[in-house]
Amino acid sequence: MPNSSSSHQQRAFWLRHLHQWHWISSAICLVAMILFAATGITLNHSAQIEAHPVVTQLSASLPAALRAELHSLSSEEPATLPAAVTQWLDQEFHSHSARAIPEWSPEELYLPLPRPGGDAWLRIDLDSGAVEYELTDRGWVSYLNDLHKGRNTGSAWSWFIDLFAAACLIFCITGLFLLKMHAANRRGTWPYVALGLVTPLLLAVIFIH
């Protein structure tokens, strides 16, 4: 009898903690899980979901003082632009150019500005100071798809994806242990788990070559 009581208390302890970790991790994952599940569908059917890119082209002339500063730096080819130049570019084009890695050549400076859901670039003629800016927007579906892939989203989103994946693992592992603890009263538990394992394996073996 004492052993039975101890076993019951131990089971209650694990159930309580597993349920707590399970619901907390599920609450953290909920919104992002909906996002990633929905974008999984849109990515899987990207060929059927037609994008309509909108291209915006702008031009301006770099002030003489900034042009002279860039000209003097062109031989050094620094990895970052002077703050005054990036401030002027961002005011003119809202380009977030401070994050770009400049590509130098004798005639021009090129700034690649990739972003989720589109693309952008800046080109500065070092002699004339002529600035060209092009922004391509492929729409919100493309934007969400790039969030799913972590494409051109920066380090903060990359960290979020890692933390979200860790929360998903906690959610799934605690769910597995809860299945194990309730399996005696639910006969379909392990057949359903086996179905979830065998189905993708069979599809991969039979249809993916």
mmCIF file with all atom_site columns, C-alpha atoms in Angstrom:
data_model
loop_
_atom_site.group_PDB
_atom_site.id
_atom_site.type_symbol
_atom_site.label_atom_id
_atom_site.label_alt_id
_atom_site.label_comp_id
_atom_site.label_asym_id
_atom_site.label_entity_id
_atom_site.label_seq_id
_atom_site.pdbx_PDB_ins_code
_atom_site.Cartn_x
_atom_site.Cartn_y
_atom_site.Cartn_z
_atom_site.occupancy
_atom_site.B_iso_or_equiv
_atom_site.pdbx_formal_charge
_atom_site.auth_seq_id
_atom_site.auth_comp_id
_atom_site.auth_asym_id
_atom_site.auth_atom_id
_atom_site.pdbx_PDB_model_num
ATOM 1   C CA . MET A 1 1   ? 0.000  0.000  0.000   1.00 0.00 ? 1   MET A CA 1
ATOM 2   C CA . PRO A 1 2   ? 2.736  2.546  0.839   1.00 0.00 ? 2   PRO A CA 1
ATOM 3   C CA . ASN A 1 3   ? 4.436  1.697  -2.478  1.00 0.00 ? 3   ASN A CA 1
ATOM 4   C CA . SER A 1 4   ? 1.188  2.297  -4.341  1.00 0.00 ? 4   SER A CA 1
ATOM 5   C CA . SER A 1 5   ? 0.744  5.667  -2.612  1.00 0.00 ? 5   SER A CA 1
ATOM 6   C CA . SER A 1 6   ? 4.331  6.693  -3.432  1.00 0.00 ? 6   SER A CA 1
ATOM 7   C CA . SER A 1 7   ? 3.867  5.673  -7.064  1.00 0.00 ? 7   SER A CA 1
ATOM 8   C CA . HIS A 1 8   ? 0.635  7.678  -7.239  1.00 0.00 ? 8   HIS A CA 1
ATOM 9   C CA . GLN A 1 9   ? 2.356  10.752 -5.788  1.00 0.00 ? 9   GLN A CA 1
ATOM 10  C CA . GLN A 1 10  ? 5.249  10.418 -8.208  1.00 0.00 ? 10  GLN A CA 1
ATOM 11  C CA . ARG A 1 11  ? 2.868  10.127 -11.147 1.00 0.00 ? 11  ARG A CA 1
ATOM 12  C CA . ALA A 1 12  ? 0.925  13.183 -9.954  1.00 0.00 ? 12  ALA A CA 1
ATOM 13  C CA . PHE A 1 13  ? 4.199  15.109 -9.611  1.00 0.00 ? 13  PHE A CA 1
ATOM 14  C CA . TRP A 1 14  ? 5.295  14.370 -13.186 1.00 0.00 ? 14  TRP A CA 1
ATOM 15  C CA . LEU A 1 15  ? 1.854  14.973 -14.628 1.00 0.00 ? 15  LEU A CA 1
ATOM 16  C CA . ARG A 1 16  ? 1.653  18.351 -12.940 1.00 0.00 ? 16  ARG A CA 1
ATOM 17  C CA . HIS A 1 17  ? 5.070  19.470 -14.205 1.00 0.00 ? 17  HIS A CA 1
ATOM 18  C CA . LEU A 1 18  ? 4.660  18.018 -17.670 1.00 0.00 ? 18  LEU A CA 1
ATOM 19  C CA . HIS A 1 19  ? 1.293  19.724 -18.084 1.00 0.00 ? 19  HIS A CA 1
ATOM 20  C CA . GLN A 1 20  ? 2.807  23.015 -16.881 1.00 0.00 ? 20  GLN A CA 1
ATOM 21  C CA . TRP A 1 21  ? 5.736  22.880 -19.328 1.00 0.00 ? 21  TRP A CA 1
ATOM 22  C CA . HIS A 1 22  ? 3.414  21.668 -22.093 1.00 0.00 ? 22  HIS A CA 1
ATOM 23  C CA . TRP A 1 23  ? 0.897  24.494 -21.835 1.00 0.00 ? 23  TRP A CA 1
ATOM 24  C CA . ILE A 1 24  ? 3.551  27.196 -21.341 1.00 0.00 ? 24  ILE A CA 1
ATOM 25  C CA . SER A 1 25  ? 5.522  26.061 -24.394 1.00 0.00 ? 25  SER A CA 1
ATOM 26  C CA . SER A 1 26  ? 2.315  25.732 -26.427 1.00 0.00 ? 26  SER A CA 1
ATOM 27  C CA . ALA A 1 27  ? 1.294  29.284 -25.487 1.00 0.00 ? 27  ALA A CA 1
ATOM 28  C CA . ILE A 1 28  ? 4.717  30.607 -26.543 1.00 0.00 ? 28  ILE A CA 1
ATOM 29  C CA . CYS A 1 29  ? 4.571  28.650 -29.821 1.00 0.00 ? 29  CYS A CA 1
ATOM 30  C CA . LEU A 1 30  ? 0.931  29.305 -30.719 1.00 0.00 ? 30  LEU A CA 1
ATOM 31  C CA . VAL A 1 31  ? 1.068  32.423 -32.906 1.00 0.00 ? 31  VAL A CA 1
ATOM 32  C CA . ALA A 1 32  ? 4.409  31.589 -34.529 1.00 0.00 ? 32  ALA A CA 1
ATOM 33  C CA . MET A 1 33  ? 3.241  28.005 -35.156 1.00 0.00 ? 33  MET A CA 1
ATOM 34  C CA . ILE A 1 34  ? 0.216  29.335 -37.067 1.00 0.00 ? 34  ILE A CA 1
ATOM 35  C CA . LEU A 1 35  ? 2.539  31.612 -39.071 1.00 0.00 ? 35  LEU A CA 1
ATOM 36  C CA . PHE A 1 36  ? 4.999  28.844 -39.911 1.00 0.00 ? 36  PHE A CA 1
ATOM 37  C CA . ALA A 1 37  ? 2.246  26.336 -40.723 1.00 0.00 ? 37  ALA A CA 1
ATOM 38  C CA . ALA A 1 38  ? 0.478  28.805 -43.044 1.00 0.00 ? 38  ALA A CA 1
ATOM 39  C CA . THR A 1 39  ? 3.711  29.816 -44.774 1.00 0.00 ? 39  THR A CA 1
ATOM 40  C CA . GLY A 1 40  ? 4.616  26.142 -45.105 1.00 0.00 ? 40  GLY A CA 1
ATOM 41  C CA . ILE A 1 41  ? 1.535  25.830 -47.326 1.00 0.00 ? 41  ILE A CA 1
ATOM 42  C CA . THR A 1 42  ? 2.328  28.966 -49.326 1.00 0.00 ? 42  THR A CA 1
ATOM 43  C CA . LEU A 1 43  ? 5.937  27.841 -49.825 1.00 0.00 ? 43  LEU A CA 1
ATOM 44  C CA . ASN A 1 44  ? 4.814  24.388 -50.911 1.00 0.00 ? 44  ASN A CA 1
ATOM 45  C CA . HIS A 1 45  ? 2.533  26.001 -53.512 1.00 0.00 ? 45  HIS A CA 1
ATOM 46  C CA . SER A 1 46  ? 4.744  28.951 -54.440 1.00 0.00 ? 46  SER A CA 1
ATOM 47  C CA . ALA A 1 47  ? 4.521  28.049 -58.141 1.00 0.00 ? 47  ALA A CA 1
ATOM 48  C CA . GLN A 1 48  ? 0.714  28.402 -58.014 1.00 0.00 ? 48  GLN A CA 1
ATOM 49  C CA . ILE A 1 49  ? 0.743  31.622 -55.970 1.00 0.00 ? 49  ILE A CA 1
ATOM 50  C CA . GLU A 1 50  ? 1.756  34.226 -58.508 1.00 0.00 ? 50  GLU A CA 1
ATOM 51  C CA . ALA A 1 51  ? 3.755  37.197 -57.286 1.00 0.00 ? 51  ALA A CA 1
ATOM 52  C CA . HIS A 1 52  ? 3.414  40.657 -58.833 1.00 0.00 ? 52  HIS A CA 1
ATOM 53  C CA . PRO A 1 53  ? 6.632  42.546 -58.069 1.00 0.00 ? 53  PRO A CA 1
ATOM 54  C CA . VAL A 1 54  ? 6.401  46.318 -57.798 1.00 0.00 ? 54  VAL A CA 1
ATOM 55  C CA . VAL A 1 55  ? 9.635  48.073 -58.762 1.00 0.00 ? 55  VAL A CA 1
ATOM 56  C CA . THR A 1 56  ? 10.373 51.590 -57.517 1.00 0.00 ? 56  THR A CA 1
ATOM 57  C CA . GLN A 1 57  ? 13.294 53.517 -59.006 1.00 0.00 ? 57  GLN A CA 1
ATOM 58  C CA . LEU A 1 58  ? 14.601 56.763 -57.528 1.00 0.00 ? 58  LEU A CA 1
ATOM 59  C CA . SER A 1 59  ? 17.602 58.973 -58.205 1.00 0.00 ? 59  SER A CA 1
ATOM 60  C CA . ALA A 1 60  ? 19.361 61.869 -56.551 1.00 0.00 ? 60  ALA A CA 1
ATOM 61  C CA . SER A 1 61  ? 22.692 63.655 -56.489 1.00 0.00 ? 61  SER A CA 1
ATOM 62  C CA . LEU A 1 62  ? 25.094 63.189 -53.601 1.00 0.00 ? 62  LEU A CA 1
ATOM 63  C CA . PRO A 1 63  ? 26.253 66.496 -52.062 1.00 0.00 ? 63  PRO A CA 1
ATOM 64  C CA . ALA A 1 64  ? 29.740 67.540 -53.121 1.00 0.00 ? 64  ALA A CA 1
ATOM 65  C CA . ALA A 1 65  ? 31.231 67.246 -49.621 1.00 0.00 ? 65  ALA A CA 1
ATOM 66  C CA . LEU A 1 66  ? 29.989 63.653 -49.236 1.00 0.00 ? 66  LEU A CA 1
ATOM 67  C CA . ARG A 1 67  ? 31.112 62.796 -52.763 1.00 0.00 ? 67  ARG A CA 1
ATOM 68  C CA . ALA A 1 68  ? 34.620 64.034 -51.962 1.00 0.00 ? 68  ALA A CA 1
ATOM 69  C CA . GLU A 1 69  ? 34.649 61.990 -48.768 1.00 0.00 ? 69  GLU A CA 1
ATOM 70  C CA . LEU A 1 70  ? 33.703 58.810 -50.631 1.00 0.00 ? 70  LEU A CA 1
ATOM 71  C CA . HIS A 1 71  ? 36.248 59.551 -53.357 1.00 0.00 ? 71  HIS A CA 1
ATOM 72  C CA . SER A 1 72  ? 39.013 59.782 -50.754 1.00 0.00 ? 72  SER A CA 1
ATOM 73  C CA . LEU A 1 73  ? 37.930 56.454 -49.208 1.00 0.00 ? 73  LEU A CA 1
ATOM 74  C CA . SER A 1 74  ? 37.623 54.540 -52.482 1.00 0.00 ? 74  SER A CA 1
ATOM 75  C CA . SER A 1 75  ? 41.300 53.534 -52.436 1.00 0.00 ? 75  SER A CA 1
ATOM 76  C CA . GLU A 1 76  ? 40.932 52.097 -48.923 1.00 0.00 ? 76  GLU A CA 1
ATOM 77  C CA . GLU A 1 77  ? 37.624 50.312 -49.640 1.00 0.00 ? 77  GLU A CA 1
ATOM 78  C CA . PRO A 1 78  ? 36.361 50.343 -46.022 1.00 0.00 ? 78  PRO A CA 1
ATOM 79  C CA . ALA A 1 79  ? 33.742 47.788 -44.950 1.00 0.00 ? 79  ALA A CA 1
ATOM 80  C CA . THR A 1 80  ? 31.389 50.511 -43.684 1.00 0.00 ? 80  THR A CA 1
ATOM 81  C CA . LEU A 1 81  ? 30.347 53.904 -45.015 1.00 0.00 ? 81  LEU A CA 1
ATOM 82  C CA . PRO A 1 82  ? 30.796 57.181 -43.149 1.00 0.00 ? 82  PRO A CA 1
ATOM 83  C CA . ALA A 1 83  ? 27.862 57.986 -40.885 1.00 0.00 ? 83  ALA A CA 1
ATOM 84  C CA . ALA A 1 84  ? 27.150 61.242 -42.728 1.00 0.00 ? 84  ALA A CA 1
ATOM 85  C CA . VAL A 1 85  ? 26.758 59.352 -46.031 1.00 0.00 ? 85  VAL A CA 1
ATOM 86  C CA . THR A 1 86  ? 24.429 56.685 -44.627 1.00 0.00 ? 86  THR A CA 1
ATOM 87  C CA . GLN A 1 87  ? 22.374 59.365 -42.867 1.00 0.00 ? 87  GLN A CA 1
ATOM 88  C CA . TRP A 1 88  ? 21.923 61.267 -46.136 1.00 0.00 ? 88  TRP A CA 1
ATOM 89  C CA . LEU A 1 89  ? 21.029 58.094 -48.077 1.00 0.00 ? 89  LEU A CA 1
ATOM 90  C CA . ASP A 1 90  ? 18.500 57.023 -45.468 1.00 0.00 ? 90  ASP A CA 1
ATOM 91  C CA . GLN A 1 91  ? 16.875 60.443 -45.466 1.00 0.00 ? 91  GLN A CA 1
ATOM 92  C CA . GLU A 1 92  ? 16.623 60.467 -49.267 1.00 0.00 ? 92  GLU A CA 1
ATOM 93  C CA . PHE A 1 93  ? 15.577 56.858 -49.881 1.00 0.00 ? 93  PHE A CA 1
ATOM 94  C CA . HIS A 1 94  ? 14.653 55.287 -46.480 1.00 0.00 ? 94  HIS A CA 1
ATOM 95  C CA . SER A 1 95  ? 17.174 52.634 -47.473 1.00 0.00 ? 95  SER A CA 1
ATOM 96  C CA . HIS A 1 96  ? 18.672 51.461 -44.125 1.00 0.00 ? 96  HIS A CA 1
ATOM 97  C CA . SER A 1 97  ? 22.055 51.686 -45.835 1.00 0.00 ? 97  SER A CA 1
ATOM 98  C CA . ALA A 1 98  ? 24.042 51.476 -42.585 1.00 0.00 ? 98  ALA A CA 1
ATOM 99  C CA . ARG A 1 99  ? 23.425 47.705 -42.569 1.00 0.00 ? 99  ARG A CA 1
ATOM 100 C CA . ALA A 1 100 ? 24.807 47.209 -46.097 1.00 0.00 ? 100 ALA A CA 1
ATOM 101 C CA . ILE A 1 101 ? 28.319 46.010 -46.907 1.00 0.00 ? 101 ILE A CA 1
ATOM 102 C CA . PRO A 1 102 ? 29.643 48.314 -49.658 1.00 0.00 ? 102 PRO A CA 1
ATOM 103 C CA . GLU A 1 103 ? 31.182 46.921 -52.830 1.00 0.00 ? 103 GLU A CA 1
ATOM 104 C CA . TRP A 1 104 ? 33.822 49.284 -54.180 1.00 0.00 ? 104 TRP A CA 1
ATOM 105 C CA . SER A 1 105 ? 35.087 49.731 -57.729 1.00 0.00 ? 105 SER A CA 1
ATOM 106 C CA . PRO A 1 106 ? 37.147 52.543 -59.310 1.00 0.00 ? 106 PRO A CA 1
ATOM 107 C CA . GLU A 1 107 ? 34.054 54.143 -60.884 1.00 0.00 ? 107 GLU A CA 1
ATOM 108 C CA . GLU A 1 108 ? 31.234 53.457 -58.443 1.00 0.00 ? 108 GLU A CA 1
ATOM 109 C CA . LEU A 1 109 ? 30.044 52.272 -55.069 1.00 0.00 ? 109 LEU A CA 1
ATOM 110 C CA . TYR A 1 110 ? 27.384 49.556 -54.958 1.00 0.00 ? 110 TYR A CA 1
ATOM 111 C CA . LEU A 1 111 ? 25.255 48.780 -51.908 1.00 0.00 ? 111 LEU A CA 1
ATOM 112 C CA . PRO A 1 112 ? 23.233 45.544 -51.924 1.00 0.00 ? 112 PRO A CA 1
ATOM 113 C CA . LEU A 1 113 ? 20.146 45.953 -49.719 1.00 0.00 ? 113 LEU A CA 1
ATOM 114 C CA . PRO A 1 114 ? 18.353 42.578 -49.680 1.00 0.00 ? 114 PRO A CA 1
ATOM 115 C CA . ARG A 1 115 ? 15.216 42.374 -47.570 1.00 0.00 ? 115 ARG A CA 1
ATOM 116 C CA . PRO A 1 116 ? 12.408 39.905 -46.848 1.00 0.00 ? 116 PRO A CA 1
ATOM 117 C CA . GLY A 1 117 ? 9.721  40.011 -49.497 1.00 0.00 ? 117 GLY A CA 1
ATOM 118 C CA . GLY A 1 118 ? 11.827 41.833 -52.025 1.00 0.00 ? 118 GLY A CA 1
ATOM 119 C CA . ASP A 1 119 ? 15.180 43.313 -52.878 1.00 0.00 ? 119 ASP A CA 1
ATOM 120 C CA . ALA A 1 120 ? 16.886 46.697 -53.167 1.00 0.00 ? 120 ALA A CA 1
ATOM 121 C CA . TRP A 1 121 ? 20.198 48.237 -54.160 1.00 0.00 ? 121 TRP A CA 1
ATOM 122 C CA . LEU A 1 122 ? 21.966 51.580 -54.286 1.00 0.00 ? 122 LEU A CA 1
ATOM 123 C CA . ARG A 1 123 ? 24.611 52.677 -56.763 1.00 0.00 ? 123 ARG A CA 1
ATOM 124 C CA . ILE A 1 124 ? 26.722 55.827 -56.409 1.00 0.00 ? 124 ILE A CA 1
ATOM 125 C CA . ASP A 1 125 ? 28.856 57.180 -59.240 1.00 0.00 ? 125 ASP A CA 1
ATOM 126 C CA . LEU A 1 126 ? 32.009 58.350 -57.490 1.00 0.00 ? 126 LEU A CA 1
ATOM 127 C CA . ASP A 1 127 ? 32.837 60.967 -60.132 1.00 0.00 ? 127 ASP A CA 1
ATOM 128 C CA . SER A 1 128 ? 29.476 62.622 -60.768 1.00 0.00 ? 128 SER A CA 1
ATOM 129 C CA . GLY A 1 129 ? 27.800 61.799 -57.444 1.00 0.00 ? 129 GLY A CA 1
ATOM 130 C CA . ALA A 1 130 ? 24.724 60.435 -59.220 1.00 0.00 ? 130 ALA A CA 1
ATOM 131 C CA . VAL A 1 131 ? 22.807 58.040 -56.960 1.00 0.00 ? 131 VAL A CA 1
ATOM 132 C CA . GLU A 1 132 ? 20.434 55.358 -58.256 1.00 0.00 ? 132 GLU A CA 1
ATOM 133 C CA . TYR A 1 133 ? 18.117 53.424 -55.941 1.00 0.00 ? 133 TYR A CA 1
ATOM 134 C CA . GLU A 1 134 ? 15.871 50.515 -56.880 1.00 0.00 ? 134 GLU A CA 1
ATOM 135 C CA . LEU A 1 135 ? 13.397 48.755 -54.606 1.00 0.00 ? 135 LEU A CA 1
ATOM 136 C CA . THR A 1 136 ? 11.518 45.596 -55.575 1.00 0.00 ? 136 THR A CA 1
ATOM 137 C CA . ASP A 1 137 ? 8.492  44.613 -53.482 1.00 0.00 ? 137 ASP A CA 1
ATOM 138 C CA . ARG A 1 138 ? 7.100  41.111 -54.134 1.00 0.00 ? 138 ARG A CA 1
ATOM 139 C CA . GLY A 1 139 ? 4.127  41.399 -51.768 1.00 0.00 ? 139 GLY A CA 1
ATOM 140 C CA . TRP A 1 140 ? 3.144  40.245 -48.303 1.00 0.00 ? 140 TRP A CA 1
ATOM 141 C CA . VAL A 1 141 ? 3.024  36.514 -49.176 1.00 0.00 ? 141 VAL A CA 1
ATOM 142 C CA . SER A 1 142 ? 6.655  36.676 -50.275 1.00 0.00 ? 142 SER A CA 1
ATOM 143 C CA . TYR A 1 143 ? 7.454  38.661 -47.130 1.00 0.00 ? 143 TYR A CA 1
ATOM 144 C CA . LEU A 1 144 ? 5.923  36.006 -44.861 1.00 0.00 ? 144 LEU A CA 1
ATOM 145 C CA . ASN A 1 145 ? 7.623  33.231 -46.846 1.00 0.00 ? 145 ASN A CA 1
ATOM 146 C CA . ASP A 1 146 ? 10.980 34.898 -46.287 1.00 0.00 ? 146 ASP A CA 1
ATOM 147 C CA . LEU A 1 147 ? 10.238 35.146 -42.565 1.00 0.00 ? 147 LEU A CA 1
ATOM 148 C CA . HIS A 1 148 ? 9.634  31.375 -42.632 1.00 0.00 ? 148 HIS A CA 1
ATOM 149 C CA . LYS A 1 149 ? 13.004 30.798 -44.321 1.00 0.00 ? 149 LYS A CA 1
ATOM 150 C CA . GLY A 1 150 ? 14.862 33.428 -42.327 1.00 0.00 ? 150 GLY A CA 1
ATOM 151 C CA . ARG A 1 151 ? 15.936 35.022 -45.616 1.00 0.00 ? 151 ARG A CA 1
ATOM 152 C CA . ASN A 1 152 ? 17.485 38.478 -45.221 1.00 0.00 ? 152 ASN A CA 1
ATOM 153 C CA . THR A 1 153 ? 15.783 38.923 -41.845 1.00 0.00 ? 153 THR A CA 1
ATOM 154 C CA . GLY A 1 154 ? 18.738 39.820 -39.638 1.00 0.00 ? 154 GLY A CA 1
ATOM 155 C CA . SER A 1 155 ? 20.149 38.372 -36.436 1.00 0.00 ? 155 SER A CA 1
ATOM 156 C CA . ALA A 1 156 ? 17.193 39.241 -34.171 1.00 0.00 ? 156 ALA A CA 1
ATOM 157 C CA . TRP A 1 157 ? 14.777 37.146 -36.261 1.00 0.00 ? 157 TRP A CA 1
ATOM 158 C CA . SER A 1 158 ? 17.375 34.368 -36.472 1.00 0.00 ? 158 SER A CA 1
ATOM 159 C CA . TRP A 1 159 ? 17.510 34.252 -32.684 1.00 0.00 ? 159 TRP A CA 1
ATOM 160 C CA . PHE A 1 160 ? 13.712 34.236 -32.538 1.00 0.00 ? 160 PHE A CA 1
ATOM 161 C CA . ILE A 1 161 ? 13.554 31.222 -34.890 1.00 0.00 ? 161 ILE A CA 1
ATOM 162 C CA . ASP A 1 162 ? 16.041 29.329 -32.701 1.00 0.00 ? 162 ASP A CA 1
ATOM 163 C CA . LEU A 1 163 ? 14.088 30.116 -29.522 1.00 0.00 ? 163 LEU A CA 1
ATOM 164 C CA . PHE A 1 164 ? 10.814 29.214 -31.230 1.00 0.00 ? 164 PHE A CA 1
ATOM 165 C CA . ALA A 1 165 ? 12.312 25.883 -32.356 1.00 0.00 ? 165 ALA A CA 1
ATOM 166 C CA . ALA A 1 166 ? 13.459 25.176 -28.774 1.00 0.00 ? 166 ALA A CA 1
ATOM 167 C CA . ALA A 1 167 ? 9.946  25.927 -27.459 1.00 0.00 ? 167 ALA A CA 1
ATOM 168 C CA . CYS A 1 168 ? 8.496  23.590 -30.112 1.00 0.00 ? 168 CYS A CA 1
ATOM 169 C CA . LEU A 1 169 ? 10.852 20.824 -28.993 1.00 0.00 ? 169 LEU A CA 1
ATOM 170 C CA . ILE A 1 170 ? 9.746  21.289 -25.373 1.00 0.00 ? 170 ILE A CA 1
ATOM 171 C CA . PHE A 1 171 ? 6.108  21.252 -26.500 1.00 0.00 ? 171 PHE A CA 1
ATOM 172 C CA . CYS A 1 172 ? 6.576  18.030 -28.500 1.00 0.00 ? 172 CYS A CA 1
ATOM 173 C CA . ILE A 1 173 ? 8.746  16.197 -25.931 1.00 0.00 ? 173 ILE A CA 1
ATOM 174 C CA . THR A 1 174 ? 6.427  16.993 -23.024 1.00 0.00 ? 174 THR A CA 1
ATOM 175 C CA . GLY A 1 175 ? 3.517  15.952 -25.249 1.00 0.00 ? 175 GLY A CA 1
ATOM 176 C CA . LEU A 1 176 ? 5.239  12.613 -25.910 1.00 0.00 ? 176 LEU A CA 1
ATOM 177 C CA . PHE A 1 177 ? 5.701  11.971 -22.202 1.00 0.00 ? 177 PHE A CA 1
ATOM 178 C CA . LEU A 1 178 ? 2.077  12.917 -21.544 1.00 0.00 ? 178 LEU A CA 1
ATOM 179 C CA . LEU A 1 179 ? 1.017  10.458 -24.257 1.00 0.00 ? 179 LEU A CA 1
ATOM 180 C CA . LYS A 1 180 ? 3.068  7.766  -22.534 1.00 0.00 ? 180 LYS A CA 1
ATOM 181 C CA . MET A 1 181 ? 1.488  8.459  -19.153 1.00 0.00 ? 181 MET A CA 1
ATOM 182 C CA . HIS A 1 182 ? -2.053 8.389  -20.605 1.00 0.00 ? 182 HIS A CA 1
ATOM 183 C CA . ALA A 1 183 ? -1.483 5.602  -23.116 1.00 0.00 ? 183 ALA A CA 1
ATOM 184 C CA . ALA A 1 184 ? -2.894 2.868  -20.838 1.00 0.00 ? 184 ALA A CA 1
ATOM 185 C CA . ASN A 1 185 ? -6.341 4.481  -21.033 1.00 0.00 ? 185 ASN A CA 1
ATOM 186 C CA . ARG A 1 186 ? -6.105 5.451  -24.712 1.00 0.00 ? 186 ARG A CA 1
ATOM 187 C CA . ARG A 1 187 ? -5.538 2.435  -26.924 1.00 0.00 ? 187 ARG A CA 1
ATOM 188 C CA . GLY A 1 188 ? -5.045 4.445  -30.085 1.00 0.00 ? 188 GLY A CA 1
ATOM 189 C CA . THR A 1 189 ? -2.092 6.415  -28.705 1.00 0.00 ? 189 THR A CA 1
ATOM 190 C CA . TRP A 1 190 ? 0.846  4.415  -30.066 1.00 0.00 ? 190 TRP A CA 1
ATOM 191 C CA . PRO A 1 191 ? -0.816 3.394  -33.354 1.00 0.00 ? 191 PRO A CA 1
ATOM 192 C CA . TYR A 1 192 ? -1.382 7.107  -34.082 1.00 0.00 ? 192 TYR A CA 1
ATOM 193 C CA . VAL A 1 193 ? 2.203  7.939  -33.109 1.00 0.00 ? 193 VAL A CA 1
ATOM 194 C CA . ALA A 1 194 ? 3.439  5.118  -35.342 1.00 0.00 ? 194 ALA A CA 1
ATOM 195 C CA . LEU A 1 195 ? 1.247  6.426  -38.175 1.00 0.00 ? 195 LEU A CA 1
ATOM 196 C CA . GLY A 1 196 ? 2.848  9.849  -37.824 1.00 0.00 ? 196 GLY A CA 1
ATOM 197 C CA . LEU A 1 197 ? 6.285  8.227  -38.075 1.00 0.00 ? 197 LEU A CA 1
ATOM 198 C CA . VAL A 1 198 ? 5.655  5.668  -40.814 1.00 0.00 ? 198 VAL A CA 1
ATOM 199 C CA . THR A 1 199 ? 3.658  7.896  -43.211 1.00 0.00 ? 199 THR A CA 1
ATOM 200 C CA . PRO A 1 200 ? 6.439  10.405 -44.026 1.00 0.00 ? 200 PRO A CA 1
ATOM 201 C CA . LEU A 1 201 ? 9.003  7.585  -44.146 1.00 0.00 ? 201 LEU A CA 1
ATOM 202 C CA . LEU A 1 202 ? 6.956  5.644  -46.703 1.00 0.00 ? 202 LEU A CA 1
ATOM 203 C CA . LEU A 1 203 ? 6.298  8.763  -48.772 1.00 0.00 ? 203 LEU A CA 1
ATOM 204 C CA . ALA A 1 204 ? 10.017 9.586  -48.781 1.00 0.00 ? 204 ALA A CA 1
ATOM 205 C CA . VAL A 1 205 ? 11.070 6.044  -49.739 1.00 0.00 ? 205 VAL A CA 1
ATOM 206 C CA . ILE A 1 206 ? 8.396  5.505  -52.413 1.00 0.00 ? 206 ILE A CA 1
ATOM 207 C CA . PHE A 1 207 ? 7.942  8.918  -54.026 1.00 0.00 ? 207 PHE A CA 1
ATOM 208 C CA . ILE A 1 208 ? 11.182 10.887 -53.411 1.00 0.00 ? 208 ILE A CA 1
ATOM 209 C CA . HIS A 1 209 ? 14.130 9.853  -55.556 1.00 0.00 ? 209 HIS A CA 1
#
